[in-house]
Structures are given as structure tokens and as C-alpha cells.
Tab-separated table of C-alpha atoms in Angstrom:
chain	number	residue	atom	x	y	z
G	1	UNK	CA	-193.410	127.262	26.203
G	2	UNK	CA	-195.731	124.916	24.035
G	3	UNK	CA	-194.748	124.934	20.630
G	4	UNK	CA	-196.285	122.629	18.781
G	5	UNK	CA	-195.175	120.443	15.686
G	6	UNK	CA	-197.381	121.946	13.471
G	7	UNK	CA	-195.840	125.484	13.634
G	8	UNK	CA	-192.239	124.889	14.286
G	9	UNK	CA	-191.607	121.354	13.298
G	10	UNK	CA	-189.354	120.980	16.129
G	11	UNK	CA	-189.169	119.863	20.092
G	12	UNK	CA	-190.673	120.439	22.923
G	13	UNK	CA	-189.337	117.531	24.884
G	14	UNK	CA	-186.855	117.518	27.574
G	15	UNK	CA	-183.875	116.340	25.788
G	16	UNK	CA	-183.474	116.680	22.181
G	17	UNK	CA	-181.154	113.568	20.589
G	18	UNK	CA	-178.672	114.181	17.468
G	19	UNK	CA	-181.004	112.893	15.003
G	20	UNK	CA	-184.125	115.471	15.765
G	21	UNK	CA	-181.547	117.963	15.941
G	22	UNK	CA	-179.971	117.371	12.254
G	23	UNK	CA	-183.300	116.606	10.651
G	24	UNK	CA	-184.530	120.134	12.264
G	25	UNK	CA	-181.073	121.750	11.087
G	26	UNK	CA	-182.010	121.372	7.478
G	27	UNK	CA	-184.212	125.122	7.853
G	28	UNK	CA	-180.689	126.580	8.876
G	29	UNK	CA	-178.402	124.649	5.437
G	30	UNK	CA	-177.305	121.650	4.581
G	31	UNK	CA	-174.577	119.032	5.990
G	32	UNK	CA	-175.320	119.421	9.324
G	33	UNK	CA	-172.966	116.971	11.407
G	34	UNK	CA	-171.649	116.362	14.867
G	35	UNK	CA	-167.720	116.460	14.635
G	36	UNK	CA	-167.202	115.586	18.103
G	37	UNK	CA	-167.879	113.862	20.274
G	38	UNK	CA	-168.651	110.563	18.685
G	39	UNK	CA	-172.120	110.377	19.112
G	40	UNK	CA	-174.839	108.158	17.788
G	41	UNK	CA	-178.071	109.560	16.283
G	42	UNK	CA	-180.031	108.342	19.049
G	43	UNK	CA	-178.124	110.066	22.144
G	44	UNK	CA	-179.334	113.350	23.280
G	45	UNK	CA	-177.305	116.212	22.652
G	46	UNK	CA	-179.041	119.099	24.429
G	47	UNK	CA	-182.319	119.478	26.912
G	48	UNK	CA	-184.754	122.499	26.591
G	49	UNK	CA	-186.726	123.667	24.585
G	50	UNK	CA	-185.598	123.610	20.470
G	51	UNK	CA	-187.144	125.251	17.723
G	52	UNK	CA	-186.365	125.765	14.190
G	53	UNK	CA	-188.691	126.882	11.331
G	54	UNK	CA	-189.328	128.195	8.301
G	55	UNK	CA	-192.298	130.663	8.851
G	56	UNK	CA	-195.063	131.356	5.772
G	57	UNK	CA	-193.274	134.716	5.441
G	58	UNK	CA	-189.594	133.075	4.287
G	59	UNK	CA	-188.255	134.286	7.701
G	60	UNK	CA	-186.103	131.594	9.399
G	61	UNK	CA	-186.699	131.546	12.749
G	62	UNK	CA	-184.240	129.221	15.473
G	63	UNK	CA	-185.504	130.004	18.952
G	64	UNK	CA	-183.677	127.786	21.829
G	65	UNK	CA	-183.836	127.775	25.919
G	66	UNK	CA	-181.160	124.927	26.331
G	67	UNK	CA	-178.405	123.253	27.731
G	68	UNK	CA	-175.425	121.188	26.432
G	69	UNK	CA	-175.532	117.837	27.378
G	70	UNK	CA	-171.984	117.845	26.196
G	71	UNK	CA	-168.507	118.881	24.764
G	72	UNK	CA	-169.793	118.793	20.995
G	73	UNK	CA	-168.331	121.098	17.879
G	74	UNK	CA	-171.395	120.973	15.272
G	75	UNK	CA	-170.948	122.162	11.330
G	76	UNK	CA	-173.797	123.878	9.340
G	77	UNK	CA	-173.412	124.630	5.789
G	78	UNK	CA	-175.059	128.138	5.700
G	79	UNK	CA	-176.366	130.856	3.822
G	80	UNK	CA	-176.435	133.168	1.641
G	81	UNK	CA	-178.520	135.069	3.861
G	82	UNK	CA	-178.952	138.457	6.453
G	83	UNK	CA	-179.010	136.917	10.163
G	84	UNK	CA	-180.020	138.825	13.158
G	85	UNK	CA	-179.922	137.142	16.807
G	86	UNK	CA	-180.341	138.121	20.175
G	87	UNK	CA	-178.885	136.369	22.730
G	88	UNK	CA	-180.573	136.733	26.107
G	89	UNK	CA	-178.163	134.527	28.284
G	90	UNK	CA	-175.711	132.440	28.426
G	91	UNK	CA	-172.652	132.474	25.676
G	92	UNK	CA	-172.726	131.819	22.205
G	93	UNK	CA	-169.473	130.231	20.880
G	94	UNK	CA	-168.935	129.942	17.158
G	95	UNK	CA	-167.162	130.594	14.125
G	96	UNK	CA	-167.986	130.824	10.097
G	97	UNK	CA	-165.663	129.460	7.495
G	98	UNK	CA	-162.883	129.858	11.095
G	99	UNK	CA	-163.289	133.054	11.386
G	100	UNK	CA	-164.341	133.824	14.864
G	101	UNK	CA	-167.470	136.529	15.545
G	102	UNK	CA	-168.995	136.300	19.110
G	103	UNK	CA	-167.290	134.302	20.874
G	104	UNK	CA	-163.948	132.979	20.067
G	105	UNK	CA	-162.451	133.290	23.460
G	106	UNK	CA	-165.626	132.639	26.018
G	107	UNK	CA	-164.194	135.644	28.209
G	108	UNK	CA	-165.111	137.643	25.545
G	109	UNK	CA	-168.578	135.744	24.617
G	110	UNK	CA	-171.617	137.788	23.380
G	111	UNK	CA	-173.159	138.083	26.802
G	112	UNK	CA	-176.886	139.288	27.796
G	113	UNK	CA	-178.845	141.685	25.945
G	114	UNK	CA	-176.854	142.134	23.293
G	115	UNK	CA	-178.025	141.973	19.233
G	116	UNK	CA	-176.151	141.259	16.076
G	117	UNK	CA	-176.357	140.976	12.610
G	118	UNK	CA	-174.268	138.670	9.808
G	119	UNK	CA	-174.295	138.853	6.407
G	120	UNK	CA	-173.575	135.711	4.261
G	121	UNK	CA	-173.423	136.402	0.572
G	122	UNK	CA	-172.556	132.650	-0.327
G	123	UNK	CA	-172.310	129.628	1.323
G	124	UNK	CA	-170.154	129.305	4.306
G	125	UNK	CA	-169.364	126.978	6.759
G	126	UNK	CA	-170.908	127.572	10.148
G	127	UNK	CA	-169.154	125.876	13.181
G	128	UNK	CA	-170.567	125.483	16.452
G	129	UNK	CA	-168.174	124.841	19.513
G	130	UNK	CA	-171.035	123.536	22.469
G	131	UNK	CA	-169.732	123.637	26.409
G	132	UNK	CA	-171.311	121.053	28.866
G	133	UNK	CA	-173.652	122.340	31.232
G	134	UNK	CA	-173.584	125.436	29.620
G	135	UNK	CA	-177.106	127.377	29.061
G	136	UNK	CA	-178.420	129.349	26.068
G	137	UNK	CA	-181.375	131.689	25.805
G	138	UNK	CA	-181.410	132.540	22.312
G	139	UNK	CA	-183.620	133.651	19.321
G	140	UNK	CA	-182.122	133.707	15.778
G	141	UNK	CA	-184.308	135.184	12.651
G	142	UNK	CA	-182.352	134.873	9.139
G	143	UNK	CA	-183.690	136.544	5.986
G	144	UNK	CA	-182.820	135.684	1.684
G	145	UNK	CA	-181.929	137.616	-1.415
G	146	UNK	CA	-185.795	138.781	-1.850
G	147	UNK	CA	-186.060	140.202	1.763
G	148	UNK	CA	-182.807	142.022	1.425
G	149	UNK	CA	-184.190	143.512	-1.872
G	150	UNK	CA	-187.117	145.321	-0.256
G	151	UNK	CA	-185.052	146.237	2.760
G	152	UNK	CA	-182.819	148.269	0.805
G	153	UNK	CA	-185.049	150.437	-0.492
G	154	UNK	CA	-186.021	153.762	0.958
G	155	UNK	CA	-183.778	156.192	3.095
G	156	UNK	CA	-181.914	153.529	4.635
G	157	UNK	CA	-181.093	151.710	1.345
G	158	UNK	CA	-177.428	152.589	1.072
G	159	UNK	CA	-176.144	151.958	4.516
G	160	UNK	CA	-177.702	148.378	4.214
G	161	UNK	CA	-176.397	147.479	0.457
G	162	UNK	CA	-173.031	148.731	2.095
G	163	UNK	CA	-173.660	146.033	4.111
G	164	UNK	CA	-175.622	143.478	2.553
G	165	UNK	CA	-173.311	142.819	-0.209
G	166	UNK	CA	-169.847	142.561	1.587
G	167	UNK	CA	-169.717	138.883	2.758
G	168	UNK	CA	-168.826	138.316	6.516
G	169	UNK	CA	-169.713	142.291	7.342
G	170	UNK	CA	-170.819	142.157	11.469
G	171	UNK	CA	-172.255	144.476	13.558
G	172	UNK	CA	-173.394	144.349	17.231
G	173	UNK	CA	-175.756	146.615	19.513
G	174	UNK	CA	-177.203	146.705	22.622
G	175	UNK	CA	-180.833	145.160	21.894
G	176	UNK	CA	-183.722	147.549	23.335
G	177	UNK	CA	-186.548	146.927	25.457
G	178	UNK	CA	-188.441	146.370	22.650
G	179	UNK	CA	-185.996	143.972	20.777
G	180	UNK	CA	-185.679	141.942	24.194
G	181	UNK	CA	-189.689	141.769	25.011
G	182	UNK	CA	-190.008	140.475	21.373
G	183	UNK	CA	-187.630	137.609	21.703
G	184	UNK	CA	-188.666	136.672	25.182
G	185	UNK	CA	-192.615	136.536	23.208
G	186	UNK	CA	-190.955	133.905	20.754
G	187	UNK	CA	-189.608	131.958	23.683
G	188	UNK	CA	-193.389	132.033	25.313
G	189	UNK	CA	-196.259	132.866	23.360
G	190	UNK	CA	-199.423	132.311	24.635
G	191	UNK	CA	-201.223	128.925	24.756
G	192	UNK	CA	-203.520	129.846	21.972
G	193	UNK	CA	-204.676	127.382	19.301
G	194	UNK	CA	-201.925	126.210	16.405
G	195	UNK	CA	-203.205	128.824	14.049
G	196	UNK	CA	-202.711	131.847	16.553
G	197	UNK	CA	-199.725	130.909	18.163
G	198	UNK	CA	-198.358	130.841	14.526
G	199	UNK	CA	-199.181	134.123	13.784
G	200	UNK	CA	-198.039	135.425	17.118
G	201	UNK	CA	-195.036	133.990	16.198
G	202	UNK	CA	-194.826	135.127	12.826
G	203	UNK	CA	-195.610	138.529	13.862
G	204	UNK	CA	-192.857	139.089	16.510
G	205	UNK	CA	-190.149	137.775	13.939
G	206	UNK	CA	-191.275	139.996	11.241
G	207	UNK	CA	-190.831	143.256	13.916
G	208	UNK	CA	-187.509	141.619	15.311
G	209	UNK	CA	-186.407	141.753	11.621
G	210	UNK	CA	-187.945	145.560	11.585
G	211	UNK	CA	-186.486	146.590	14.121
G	212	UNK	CA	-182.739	145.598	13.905
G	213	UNK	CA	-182.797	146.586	10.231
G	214	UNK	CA	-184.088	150.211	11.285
G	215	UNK	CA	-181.032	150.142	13.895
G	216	UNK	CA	-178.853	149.037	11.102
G	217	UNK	CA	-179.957	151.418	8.523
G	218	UNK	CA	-180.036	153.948	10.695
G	219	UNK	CA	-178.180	157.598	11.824
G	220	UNK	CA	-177.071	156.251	15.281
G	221	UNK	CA	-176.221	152.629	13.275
G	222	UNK	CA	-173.416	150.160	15.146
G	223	UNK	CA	-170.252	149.945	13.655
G	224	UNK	CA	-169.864	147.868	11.173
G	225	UNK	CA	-166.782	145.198	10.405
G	226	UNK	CA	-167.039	145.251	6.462
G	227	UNK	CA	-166.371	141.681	4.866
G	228	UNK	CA	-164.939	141.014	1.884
G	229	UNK	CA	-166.074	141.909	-1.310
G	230	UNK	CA	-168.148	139.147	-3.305
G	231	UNK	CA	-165.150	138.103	-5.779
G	232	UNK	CA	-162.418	138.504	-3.152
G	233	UNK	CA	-164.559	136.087	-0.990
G	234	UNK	CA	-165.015	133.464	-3.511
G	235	UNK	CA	-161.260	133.862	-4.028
G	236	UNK	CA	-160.510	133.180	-0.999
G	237	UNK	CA	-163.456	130.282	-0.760
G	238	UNK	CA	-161.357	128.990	-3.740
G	239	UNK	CA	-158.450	128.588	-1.857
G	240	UNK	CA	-159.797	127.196	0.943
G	241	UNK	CA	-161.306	124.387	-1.132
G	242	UNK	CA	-158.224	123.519	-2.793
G	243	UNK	CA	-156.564	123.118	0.897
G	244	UNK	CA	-159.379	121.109	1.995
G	245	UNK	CA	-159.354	118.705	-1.335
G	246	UNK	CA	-155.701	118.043	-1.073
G	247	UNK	CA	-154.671	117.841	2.691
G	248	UNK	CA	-152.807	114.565	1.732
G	249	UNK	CA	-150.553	116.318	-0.141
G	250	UNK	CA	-147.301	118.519	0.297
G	251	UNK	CA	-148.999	122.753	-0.637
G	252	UNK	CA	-147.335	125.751	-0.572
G	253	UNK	CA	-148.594	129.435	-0.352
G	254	UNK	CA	-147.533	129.931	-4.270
G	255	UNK	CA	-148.908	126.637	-5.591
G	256	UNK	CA	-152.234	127.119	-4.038
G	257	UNK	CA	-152.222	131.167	-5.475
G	258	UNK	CA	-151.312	129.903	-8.922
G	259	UNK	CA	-154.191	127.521	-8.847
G	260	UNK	CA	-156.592	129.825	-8.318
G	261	UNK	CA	-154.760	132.790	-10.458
G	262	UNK	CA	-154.051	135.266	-7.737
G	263	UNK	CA	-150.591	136.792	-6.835
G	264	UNK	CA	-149.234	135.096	-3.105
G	265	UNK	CA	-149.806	138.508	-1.659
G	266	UNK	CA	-153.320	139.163	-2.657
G	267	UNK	CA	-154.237	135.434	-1.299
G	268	UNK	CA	-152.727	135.811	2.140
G	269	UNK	CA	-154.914	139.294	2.144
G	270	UNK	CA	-157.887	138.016	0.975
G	271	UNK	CA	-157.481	134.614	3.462
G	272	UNK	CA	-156.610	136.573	6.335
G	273	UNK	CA	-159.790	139.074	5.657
G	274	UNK	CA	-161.912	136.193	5.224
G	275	UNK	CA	-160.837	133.696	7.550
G	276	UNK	CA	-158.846	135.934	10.534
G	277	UNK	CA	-155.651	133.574	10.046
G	278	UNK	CA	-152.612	132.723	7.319
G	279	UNK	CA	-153.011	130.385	4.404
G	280	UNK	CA	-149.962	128.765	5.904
G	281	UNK	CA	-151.913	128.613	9.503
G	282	UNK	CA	-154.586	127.024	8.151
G	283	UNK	CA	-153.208	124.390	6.745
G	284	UNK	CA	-151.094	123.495	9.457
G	285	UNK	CA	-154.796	123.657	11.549
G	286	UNK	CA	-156.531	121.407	8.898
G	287	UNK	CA	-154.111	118.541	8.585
G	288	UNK	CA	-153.879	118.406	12.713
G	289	UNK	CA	-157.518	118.337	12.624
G	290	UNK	CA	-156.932	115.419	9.969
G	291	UNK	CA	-154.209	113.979	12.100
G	292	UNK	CA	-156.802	113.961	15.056
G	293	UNK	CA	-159.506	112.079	13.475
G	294	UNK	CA	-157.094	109.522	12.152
G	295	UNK	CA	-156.014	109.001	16.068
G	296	UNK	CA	-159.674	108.821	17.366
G	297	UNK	CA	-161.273	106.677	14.719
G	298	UNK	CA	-158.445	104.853	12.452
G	299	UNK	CA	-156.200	104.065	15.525
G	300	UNK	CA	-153.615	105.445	13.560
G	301	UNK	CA	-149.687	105.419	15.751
G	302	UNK	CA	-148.887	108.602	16.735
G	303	UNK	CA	-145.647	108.523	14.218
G	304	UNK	CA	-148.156	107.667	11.320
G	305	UNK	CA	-150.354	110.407	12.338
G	306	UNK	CA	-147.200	112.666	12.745
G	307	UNK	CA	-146.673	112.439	8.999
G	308	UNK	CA	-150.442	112.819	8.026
G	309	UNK	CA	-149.702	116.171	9.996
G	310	UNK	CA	-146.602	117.416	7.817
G	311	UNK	CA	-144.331	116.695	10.355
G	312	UNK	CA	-141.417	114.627	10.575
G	313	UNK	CA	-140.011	114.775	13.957
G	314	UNK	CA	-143.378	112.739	16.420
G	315	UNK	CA	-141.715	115.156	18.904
G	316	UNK	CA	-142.719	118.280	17.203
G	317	UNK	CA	-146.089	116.815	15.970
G	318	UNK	CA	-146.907	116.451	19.812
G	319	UNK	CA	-145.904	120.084	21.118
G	320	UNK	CA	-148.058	121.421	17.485
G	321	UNK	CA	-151.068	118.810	18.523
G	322	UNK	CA	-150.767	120.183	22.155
G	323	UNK	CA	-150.902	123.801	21.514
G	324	UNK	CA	-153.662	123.491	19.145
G	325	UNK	CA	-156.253	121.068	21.478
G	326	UNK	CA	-154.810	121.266	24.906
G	327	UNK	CA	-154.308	117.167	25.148
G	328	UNK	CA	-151.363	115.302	24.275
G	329	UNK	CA	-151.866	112.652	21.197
G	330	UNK	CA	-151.548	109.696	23.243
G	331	UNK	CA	-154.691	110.903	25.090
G	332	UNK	CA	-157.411	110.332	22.702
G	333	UNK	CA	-155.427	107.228	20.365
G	334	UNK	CA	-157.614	104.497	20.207
């Protein structure tokens, strides 16, 4: 495929390092960042064929035929926005705000052919979990407020407002012929000049976009897995801050609902809509994920990072840090 800088702004070399990839994410959100492994911006992350874009139309379009160079978790701060993607092989493994959609255990992994949609309605984090060796065939096309405005008119307006304002509502298909030949186009448009192979380009998103929100809008539509509604979400977004600005300190389930002026109850159902787990689980999660960054890059003892953790007893730390990453502590202190 020869995409060119001009259209896409991004690569068509045969490995793509951390730094091309970040200054390309910023089309996608903001804060991009490799979590792990340690890499520097100059080491090559992935090899293939990368590109991200905003097209003339608004439409965001992230088309990639790669593969992993290595074990990497990636964040994205995303949204709000209406995402449609096709994957056409290979498995797609990530999660928004921890709450796993395609591919939380990689048996289950969005596999060929398939098509789904995500609705954002406010910013959310976007985690990426990346598999060496793996390979991805993949087009992505993400539309804003003003798109979603004009899409919900008509006779398929109220299935899609159902839809487009519940935040983390899912639904996946079985892509048709049609869906498929226009992703494999993106992957390989013709060698035309800049200007055409732009608006070849341009033109397949915009009927990707037509076509998945006529299957979504539709009689024969997917199922969908509603979200949360807008306030519960930011609710629940609230508490999730508050966790993450005060993992050095002792929280419970009350103090965190009083802070943000919800009843216990309603936060754990709100959290667990939003996020798939407990406010008390994902804590715990959080401060071992705090504990394992102090290991790899403070050379923190594992009794020090024990007690970042919440836990008392370096014994129990270790089973807890075990059953969440598979590796024993001692195996990644500095």
C-alpha cells in the first residue's frame, strides 16, 4: 500500500518506532504513552504499514497491517466520539476506562470479519494490551458530536440516539461483503496521485461509516450492550478519579461515595456498569499496578512495595501480585 505523508500523515516504513507512533496518536486523543515495556522513543514498536488521519470530512480514520514487535500495554485518552472498526485478522486486545470489549480473554478475541461499534460520550481512557509477533489487519473510522447529529435524523433516528447517548453502549455484527471490500480498499488503494488516492480514501470511509450506521439503525440491528447513562457515567468517572488521585492513601467504599455524593450502593452499581469490576477491586488493581512500577523503576524492596500495595503481610502482597500479572515480585525488582 503507498500512502503517502501528505494524505495520512503517517508511515509507510517497515518498522514504525514509539515516537512516530505517539506523534501520529494525537488524531485518536491525547496522552498517548507506552506503559510497558520501558521503551525509548527511538525503538520500534511495531512493523507494517500505520496510518492515522484526520480526513477533510472530520472522519478519523486508523488503518493498520502490522505486527507487534513486542509485549507493550499502550494508553489513549479518547473520545467523545461514535467508533466503528472492522477487524480483518488477527486479534484485537483492549479495554476502555478497564472495562473489557473485544478481547479481554484472547480465546475470546474479535476474530475475522467481524464489525463493531463504540460509543464514547466523554473522555475515557483507552488501553491497549499488544502481543509479540502477533498480526493485525485492521481499519478503524471514528465520528464527533456533529456527525452523530445528522445521523440521527430520519427513520433510523431513535434506535441510534438510544445508542449514541448511553456512554460505553457496544454492538457487534458480522461485516458484509461490502463492509469487508471497503476496508480491504483503505488498506490498498490504487497508486493514483496524492489528490486521488485521498479522495479514494475519503470516499470508502464515508460508506464504511454509511453502512454500519444503516446496520445499526436498522430492523435486523445487532444487539446492543447499553452503557451508562451520561450522569451515572460521570459519577462513576468521578469516582474513579478520586481513586486514582489518592492511591497513597488508606479509601474505603463509603468515603469515596460521600465524596462524590452518592449512596455506597448506587456507586458499586454505577462502577461495576461502567468499569465491569468492584470499587473495592479496583483499587486493590490500581495500587498493585502502583506497587509494580515502584519495583521496575524506583527499585523499591518488595516489603516497601508491599505497603504501597495495602498490604501488610510481603507474603500476601506476593500471592495478590501473582494472581494479578502471572510473575512473582522478585522477578521484575530492579
Amino acid at each position: 500500500m503507498a500512502i503517502t505523508t501528505d494524505v495520512s500523515r503517517g508511515c509507510e516504513r517497515p518498522q514504525v518506532s514509539c515516537a512516530e507512533i505517539s506523534r501520529q496518536m494525537h488524531h485518536a486523543g491525547t496522552d498517548h504513552t507506552f506503559i510497558r515495556p520501558d521503551l525509548e522513543p527511538s525503538d520500534n514498536a511495531i512493523e507494517g504499514r500505520f496510518l492515522l488521519c484526520r480526513l477533510k470530512s472530520g472522519i478519523v480514520l486508523h488503518a493498520t497491517e502490522i505486527r507487534d514487535l513486542h509485549e507493550m500495554t499502550t494508553q489513549l485518552v479518547a473520545g467523545p466520539d461514535l467508533t466503528f472498526f472492522v477487524v480483518l485478522d488477527g486479534l484485537v486486545d483492549f479495554s476502555i476506562d478497564n472495562r473489557q470489549f473485544l478481547a479481554a480473554d484472547r480465546r475470546n478475541a474479535l476474530r475475522n470479519a467481524d464489525c463493531s461499534a463504540l460509543m464514547l460520550t466523554e473522555h475515557a481512557v483507552m488501553t491497549r494490551r499488544a502481543h509479540k509477533g502477533d498480526r493485525t489487519r485492521k481499519v478503524t473510522v471514528s465520528v464527533d458530536g456533529d456527525w452523530l447529529a445528522e445521523m440521527a435524523d430520519g427513520s433510523n433516528g431513535q434506535r441510534l440516539r438510544q445508542f449514541t447517548t448511553s456512554h460505553l453502549s457496544h454492538a457487534t455484527w458480522r461485516a458484509s461483503p461490502r463492509l469487508l471490500a471497503l476496508a480491504e480498499q483503505i488498506l490498498n488503494p490504487p497508486d493514483h496521485c496524492t489528490v486521488l488516492r485521498d479522495m479514494y480514501i475519503e470516499s470508502r470511509s464515508i460508506e464504511m461509516i454509511a453502512e454500519a450506521v444503516s446496520t445499526l439503525g436498522g430492523e435486523d440491528a445487532p444487539a446492543i450492550t447499553t452503557g451508562l447513562a451520561t450522569r451515572d457515567a460521570r459519577k462513576a468517572r468521578a469516582a474513579r478519579d478520586y481513586i486514582e488521585a489518592n492511591l497513597d492513601k488508606v479509601l474505603s467504599l463509603p468515603e469515596i461515595a460521600r465524596e462524590i455524593g452518592v449512596s455506597p450502593t448506587s456507586l458499586q452499581r454505577r462502577f461495576k456498569a461502567a468499569y465491569g469490576t468492584t470499587v473495592v477491586d479496583f483499587l486493590r488493581a490500581r495500587k498493585l499496578d502502583k506497587a509494580r512500577d515502584a519495583l521496575e523503576r524506583d527499585g523499591l524492596s518488595i516489603g516497601e512495595a508491599a505497603f504501597l500495595a495495602g498490604y501488610s503481610n510481603p507474603a500476601n502482597f506476593t500471592t495478590a501480585f501473582r494472581r494479578a500479572f502471572g510473575i512473582l515480585p522478585k522477578a521484575i525488582k530492579r
